[in-house]
Amino acid sequence: MELTPAMQDFILHWGEMGTRWGVNRSVAQVHALLHLSSDPLPAEEIAETLGLARSNVSTAIKELQGWGLIRVSRQLKDRRDHFTAERDLFEVVRLVVEGRRNREFLPTISAVEGAADLAATDGKTPDEVAKRMKETLEIMQMFDTWYSQMARLPRGTQLSMLKLGAKIAKYLPKSG
């Protein structure tokens, strides 16, 4: 696959963005290449196009499959697996947010809940600290409840709410 300068810029930036989000640069670059590619690509072509070791590409493919961001397919007269990225960016964002919620946010809520429960009953934690832990837990649970409610809405409603968000803000009182 021949990359244009614009494609190279996109892939390089996607890799940098990935590192800022805690994703390996190679994983993010493989995702970007597959996102841009009009055809499914075999791992060898991904490695060659990006100048990555085949082992790095294999690791990236496994991680991206684990997130549900790429799919594997077969082609006639070719024994190799070919990979395609989810093209729908709304779905990509949904998969990433849901994955991070399950891997990071929910375990943190559980840990904060345990610490807040212990602080409330151990007789050693200062009241103001126990109160701060409880408030932290309540806010985290509130965000999670809000997210869960929004995630259950039909996609069209979610898109309408996103578009409406900035418009609503101009009618709300300014904080100062």
PDB file of C-alpha atoms in Angstrom:
ATOM      1  CA  MET A   1       0.000   0.000   0.000  1.00  0.00           C
ATOM      2  CA  GLU A   2       1.374   3.368  -1.034  1.00  0.00           C
ATOM      3  CA  LEU A   3       0.926   6.074   1.597  1.00  0.00           C
ATOM      4  CA  THR A   4       0.445   9.680   0.533  1.00  0.00           C
ATOM      5  CA  PRO A   5       1.958  12.450   2.679  1.00  0.00           C
ATOM      6  CA  ALA A   6      -1.509  13.168   4.105  1.00  0.00           C
ATOM      7  CA  MET A   7      -1.964   9.501   5.032  1.00  0.00           C
ATOM      8  CA  GLN A   8       1.480   9.435   6.648  1.00  0.00           C
ATOM      9  CA  ASP A   9       0.636  12.545   8.690  1.00  0.00           C
ATOM     10  CA  PHE A  10      -2.654  11.002   9.799  1.00  0.00           C
ATOM     11  CA  ILE A  11      -1.013   7.716  10.835  1.00  0.00           C
ATOM     12  CA  LEU A  12       1.841   9.468  12.655  1.00  0.00           C
ATOM     13  CA  HIS A  13      -0.540  11.751  14.545  1.00  0.00           C
ATOM     14  CA  TRP A  14      -2.870   8.845  15.417  1.00  0.00           C
ATOM     15  CA  GLY A  15       0.174   7.064  16.857  1.00  0.00           C
ATOM     16  CA  GLU A  16       1.112  10.117  18.937  1.00  0.00           C
ATOM     17  CA  MET A  17      -2.477  10.505  20.116  1.00  0.00           C
ATOM     18  CA  GLY A  18      -2.480   6.853  21.121  1.00  0.00           C
ATOM     19  CA  THR A  19       0.596   7.281  23.331  1.00  0.00           C
ATOM     20  CA  ARG A  20      -1.106  10.169  25.127  1.00  0.00           C
ATOM     21  CA  TRP A  21      -4.067   7.882  25.845  1.00  0.00           C
ATOM     22  CA  GLY A  22      -1.869   5.069  27.120  1.00  0.00           C
ATOM     23  CA  VAL A  23      -1.928   3.018  23.904  1.00  0.00           C
ATOM     24  CA  ASN A  24       1.259   1.737  22.312  1.00  0.00           C
ATOM     25  CA  ARG A  25       2.254   3.863  19.299  1.00  0.00           C
ATOM     26  CA  SER A  26       2.468   0.824  16.992  1.00  0.00           C
ATOM     27  CA  VAL A  27      -1.024  -0.307  17.996  1.00  0.00           C
ATOM     28  CA  ALA A  28      -2.448   3.129  17.227  1.00  0.00           C
ATOM     29  CA  GLN A  29      -0.597   3.319  13.902  1.00  0.00           C
ATOM     30  CA  VAL A  30      -1.872  -0.111  12.831  1.00  0.00           C
ATOM     31  CA  HIS A  31      -5.386   1.033  13.702  1.00  0.00           C
ATOM     32  CA  ALA A  32      -4.933   4.252  11.715  1.00  0.00           C
ATOM     33  CA  LEU A  33      -3.649   2.392   8.654  1.00  0.00           C
ATOM     34  CA  LEU A  34      -6.556  -0.059   8.751  1.00  0.00           C
ATOM     35  CA  HIS A  35      -8.992   2.816   9.318  1.00  0.00           C
ATOM     36  CA  LEU A  36      -7.742   4.518   6.146  1.00  0.00           C
ATOM     37  CA  SER A  37      -7.329   1.423   3.996  1.00  0.00           C
ATOM     38  CA  SER A  38     -10.100   0.793   1.502  1.00  0.00           C
ATOM     39  CA  ASP A  39      -9.294  -2.932   1.425  1.00  0.00           C
ATOM     40  CA  PRO A  40      -8.586  -5.500   4.146  1.00  0.00           C
ATOM     41  CA  LEU A  41      -4.825  -5.893   4.683  1.00  0.00           C
ATOM     42  CA  PRO A  42      -2.753  -8.918   5.701  1.00  0.00           C
ATOM     43  CA  ALA A  43      -0.337  -8.517   8.600  1.00  0.00           C
ATOM     44  CA  GLU A  44       2.700  -8.700   6.297  1.00  0.00           C
ATOM     45  CA  GLU A  45       1.494  -5.731   4.275  1.00  0.00           C
ATOM     46  CA  ILE A  46       0.724  -3.778   7.446  1.00  0.00           C
ATOM     47  CA  ALA A  47       4.261  -4.427   8.712  1.00  0.00           C
ATOM     48  CA  GLU A  48       5.841  -3.465   5.394  1.00  0.00           C
ATOM     49  CA  THR A  49       3.744  -0.316   4.954  1.00  0.00           C
ATOM     50  CA  LEU A  50       4.419   0.974   8.455  1.00  0.00           C
ATOM     51  CA  GLY A  51       8.000  -0.274   8.705  1.00  0.00           C
ATOM     52  CA  LEU A  52       7.176  -2.317  11.814  1.00  0.00           C
ATOM     53  CA  ALA A  53       8.406  -5.727  12.881  1.00  0.00           C
ATOM     54  CA  ARG A  54       5.939  -8.513  12.100  1.00  0.00           C
ATOM     55  CA  SER A  55       5.841  -9.394  15.819  1.00  0.00           C
ATOM     56  CA  ASN A  56       4.800  -5.819  16.683  1.00  0.00           C
ATOM     57  CA  VAL A  57       2.013  -6.011  14.125  1.00  0.00           C
ATOM     58  CA  SER A  58       0.811  -9.344  15.538  1.00  0.00           C
ATOM     59  CA  THR A  59       0.721  -7.878  19.037  1.00  0.00           C
ATOM     60  CA  ALA A  60      -1.112  -4.783  17.772  1.00  0.00           C
ATOM     61  CA  ILE A  61      -3.668  -6.902  15.911  1.00  0.00           C
ATOM     62  CA  LYS A  62      -4.408  -8.956  19.032  1.00  0.00           C
ATOM     63  CA  GLU A  63      -4.887  -5.814  21.112  1.00  0.00           C
ATOM     64  CA  LEU A  64      -7.117  -4.154  18.518  1.00  0.00           C
ATOM     65  CA  GLN A  65      -9.207  -7.322  18.202  1.00  0.00           C
ATOM     66  CA  GLY A  66      -9.537  -7.379  21.995  1.00  0.00           C
ATOM     67  CA  TRP A  67     -11.038  -3.897  21.857  1.00  0.00           C
ATOM     68  CA  GLY A  68     -13.330  -4.910  18.987  1.00  0.00           C
ATOM     69  CA  LEU A  69     -11.781  -2.247  16.753  1.00  0.00           C
ATOM     70  CA  ILE A  70     -10.730  -4.565  13.922  1.00  0.00           C
ATOM     71  CA  ARG A  71     -12.126  -7.682  12.278  1.00  0.00           C
ATOM     72  CA  VAL A  72     -10.449 -10.586  10.539  1.00  0.00           C
ATOM     73  CA  SER A  73     -11.543 -11.927   7.156  1.00  0.00           C
ATOM     74  CA  ARG A  74     -10.330 -14.388   4.553  1.00  0.00           C
ATOM     75  CA  GLN A  75      -9.988 -14.047   0.810  1.00  0.00           C
ATOM     76  CA  LEU A  76     -10.213 -16.733  -1.844  1.00  0.00           C
ATOM     77  CA  LYS A  77      -6.878 -18.251  -2.873  1.00  0.00           C
ATOM     78  CA  ASP A  78      -5.115 -16.557   0.049  1.00  0.00           C
ATOM     79  CA  ARG A  79      -4.482 -18.442   3.283  1.00  0.00           C
ATOM     80  CA  ARG A  80      -3.531 -15.294   5.183  1.00  0.00           C
ATOM     81  CA  ASP A  81      -5.841 -13.429   7.521  1.00  0.00           C
ATOM     82  CA  HIS A  82      -6.816  -9.955   6.350  1.00  0.00           C
ATOM     83  CA  PHE A  83      -7.795  -7.179   8.740  1.00  0.00           C
ATOM     84  CA  THR A  84     -10.311  -4.366   8.529  1.00  0.00           C
ATOM     85  CA  ALA A  85     -10.914  -1.576  11.023  1.00  0.00           C
ATOM     86  CA  GLU A  86     -14.325  -0.466  12.178  1.00  0.00           C
ATOM     87  CA  ARG A  87     -15.054   2.422   9.805  1.00  0.00           C
ATOM     88  CA  ASP A  88     -17.821   4.076  11.797  1.00  0.00           C
ATOM     89  CA  LEU A  89     -16.041   6.587  14.044  1.00  0.00           C
ATOM     90  CA  PHE A  90     -19.064   6.878  16.325  1.00  0.00           C
ATOM     91  CA  GLU A  91     -18.811   3.116  16.933  1.00  0.00           C
ATOM     92  CA  VAL A  92     -15.027   3.364  17.436  1.00  0.00           C
ATOM     93  CA  VAL A  93     -15.536   5.991  20.136  1.00  0.00           C
ATOM     94  CA  ARG A  94     -18.294   3.907  21.733  1.00  0.00           C
ATOM     95  CA  LEU A  95     -16.066   0.807  21.817  1.00  0.00           C
ATOM     96  CA  VAL A  96     -13.131   2.732  23.302  1.00  0.00           C
ATOM     97  CA  VAL A  97     -15.258   4.474  25.948  1.00  0.00           C
ATOM     98  CA  GLU A  98     -16.999   1.229  26.919  1.00  0.00           C
ATOM     99  CA  GLY A  99     -13.681  -0.617  27.024  1.00  0.00           C
ATOM    100  CA  ARG A 100     -12.047   2.023  29.208  1.00  0.00           C
ATOM    101  CA  ARG A 101     -15.096   2.077  31.464  1.00  0.00           C
ATOM    102  CA  ASN A 102     -14.872  -1.681  31.984  1.00  0.00           C
ATOM    103  CA  ARG A 103     -11.084  -1.850  32.310  1.00  0.00           C
ATOM    104  CA  GLU A 104     -10.446   1.334  34.297  1.00  0.00           C
ATOM    105  CA  PHE A 105     -13.439   3.255  35.605  1.00  0.00           C
ATOM    106  CA  LEU A 106     -15.546   0.423  37.088  1.00  0.00           C
ATOM    107  CA  PRO A 107     -12.584  -1.146  38.947  1.00  0.00           C
ATOM    108  CA  THR A 108     -11.743   2.312  40.316  1.00  0.00           C
ATOM    109  CA  ILE A 109     -15.322   2.788  41.518  1.00  0.00           C
ATOM    110  CA  SER A 110     -15.117  -0.586  43.229  1.00  0.00           C
ATOM    111  CA  ALA A 111     -11.789   0.278  44.894  1.00  0.00           C
ATOM    112  CA  VAL A 112     -13.009   3.708  46.049  1.00  0.00           C
ATOM    113  CA  GLU A 113     -16.197   2.087  47.374  1.00  0.00           C
ATOM    114  CA  GLY A 114     -14.133  -0.385  49.404  1.00  0.00           C
ATOM    115  CA  ALA A 115     -11.896   2.361  50.760  1.00  0.00           C
ATOM    116  CA  ALA A 116     -14.889   4.590  51.587  1.00  0.00           C
ATOM    117  CA  ASP A 117     -16.645   1.714  53.389  1.00  0.00           C
ATOM    118  CA  LEU A 118     -13.501   0.961  55.391  1.00  0.00           C
ATOM    119  CA  ALA A 119     -12.983   4.640  56.196  1.00  0.00           C
ATOM    120  CA  ALA A 120     -16.562   4.876  57.479  1.00  0.00           C
ATOM    121  CA  THR A 121     -16.159   1.915  59.842  1.00  0.00           C
ATOM    122  CA  ASP A 122     -12.497   1.653  60.885  1.00  0.00           C
ATOM    123  CA  GLY A 123     -12.677   4.322  63.572  1.00  0.00           C
ATOM    124  CA  LYS A 124      -9.239   5.585  62.514  1.00  0.00           C
ATOM    125  CA  THR A 125      -9.862   7.573  59.348  1.00  0.00           C
ATOM    126  CA  PRO A 126     -10.541  11.259  60.076  1.00  0.00           C
ATOM    127  CA  ASP A 127     -14.164  12.222  59.396  1.00  0.00           C
ATOM    128  CA  GLU A 128     -13.225  14.815  56.762  1.00  0.00           C
ATOM    129  CA  VAL A 129     -11.208  12.195  54.843  1.00  0.00           C
ATOM    130  CA  ALA A 130     -14.027   9.637  55.039  1.00  0.00           C
ATOM    131  CA  LYS A 131     -16.445  12.319  53.842  1.00  0.00           C
ATOM    132  CA  ARG A 132     -14.179  13.215  50.897  1.00  0.00           C
ATOM    133  CA  MET A 133     -13.948   9.541  49.911  1.00  0.00           C
ATOM    134  CA  LYS A 134     -17.729   9.196  50.057  1.00  0.00           C
ATOM    135  CA  GLU A 135     -18.208  12.337  47.954  1.00  0.00           C
ATOM    136  CA  THR A 136     -15.656  11.059  45.434  1.00  0.00           C
ATOM    137  CA  LEU A 137     -17.528   7.768  45.187  1.00  0.00           C
ATOM    138  CA  GLU A 138     -20.885   9.507  44.743  1.00  0.00           C
ATOM    139  CA  ILE A 139     -19.586  11.714  41.927  1.00  0.00           C
ATOM    140  CA  MET A 140     -17.962   8.747  40.171  1.00  0.00           C
ATOM    141  CA  GLN A 141     -21.179   6.741  40.486  1.00  0.00           C
ATOM    142  CA  MET A 142     -23.186   9.690  39.189  1.00  0.00           C
ATOM    143  CA  PHE A 143     -20.993   9.919  36.068  1.00  0.00           C
ATOM    144  CA  ASP A 144     -21.243   6.175  35.539  1.00  0.00           C
ATOM    145  CA  THR A 145     -25.030   6.210  35.922  1.00  0.00           C
ATOM    146  CA  TRP A 146     -25.263   9.115  33.461  1.00  0.00           C
ATOM    147  CA  TYR A 147     -23.038   7.278  30.978  1.00  0.00           C
ATOM    148  CA  SER A 148     -25.069   4.065  31.316  1.00  0.00           C
ATOM    149  CA  GLN A 149     -28.306   5.933  30.698  1.00  0.00           C
ATOM    150  CA  MET A 150     -26.889   7.730  27.649  1.00  0.00           C
ATOM    151  CA  ALA A 151     -25.417   4.504  26.240  1.00  0.00           C
ATOM    152  CA  ARG A 152     -28.876   2.866  26.265  1.00  0.00           C
ATOM    153  CA  LEU A 153     -30.411   5.599  24.113  1.00  0.00           C
ATOM    154  CA  PRO A 154     -30.799   5.003  20.385  1.00  0.00           C
ATOM    155  CA  ARG A 155     -27.863   6.249  18.349  1.00  0.00           C
ATOM    156  CA  GLY A 156     -29.937   8.937  16.638  1.00  0.00           C
ATOM    157  CA  THR A 157     -30.900  10.341  20.022  1.00  0.00           C
ATOM    158  CA  GLN A 158     -27.273  10.284  21.157  1.00  0.00           C
ATOM    159  CA  LEU A 159     -26.205  12.184  18.042  1.00  0.00           C
ATOM    160  CA  SER A 160     -28.998  14.741  18.507  1.00  0.00           C
ATOM    161  CA  MET A 161     -27.932  15.271  22.117  1.00  0.00           C
ATOM    162  CA  LEU A 162     -24.306  15.768  21.085  1.00  0.00           C
ATOM    163  CA  LYS A 163     -25.299  18.362  18.508  1.00  0.00           C
ATOM    164  CA  LEU A 164     -27.645  20.047  20.967  1.00  0.00           C
ATOM    165  CA  GLY A 165     -25.094  20.198  23.802  1.00  0.00           C
ATOM    166  CA  ALA A 166     -23.305  23.382  22.788  1.00  0.00           C
ATOM    167  CA  LYS A 167     -26.551  25.101  21.895  1.00  0.00           C
ATOM    168  CA  ILE A 168     -27.974  24.429  25.376  1.00  0.00           C
ATOM    169  CA  ALA A 169     -24.859  25.835  27.066  1.00  0.00           C
ATOM    170  CA  LYS A 170     -25.528  29.342  25.776  1.00  0.00           C
ATOM    171  CA  TYR A 171     -28.878  29.400  27.626  1.00  0.00           C
ATOM    172  CA  LEU A 172     -27.447  28.291  30.959  1.00  0.00           C
ATOM    173  CA  PRO A 173     -26.245  30.813  33.550  1.00  0.00           C
ATOM    174  CA  LYS A 174     -22.547  31.617  33.285  1.00  0.00           C
ATOM    175  CA  SER A 175     -20.426  30.594  36.244  1.00  0.00           C
ATOM    176  CA  GLY A 176     -17.888  33.015  37.323  1.00  0.00           C
TER     177      GLY A 176
END
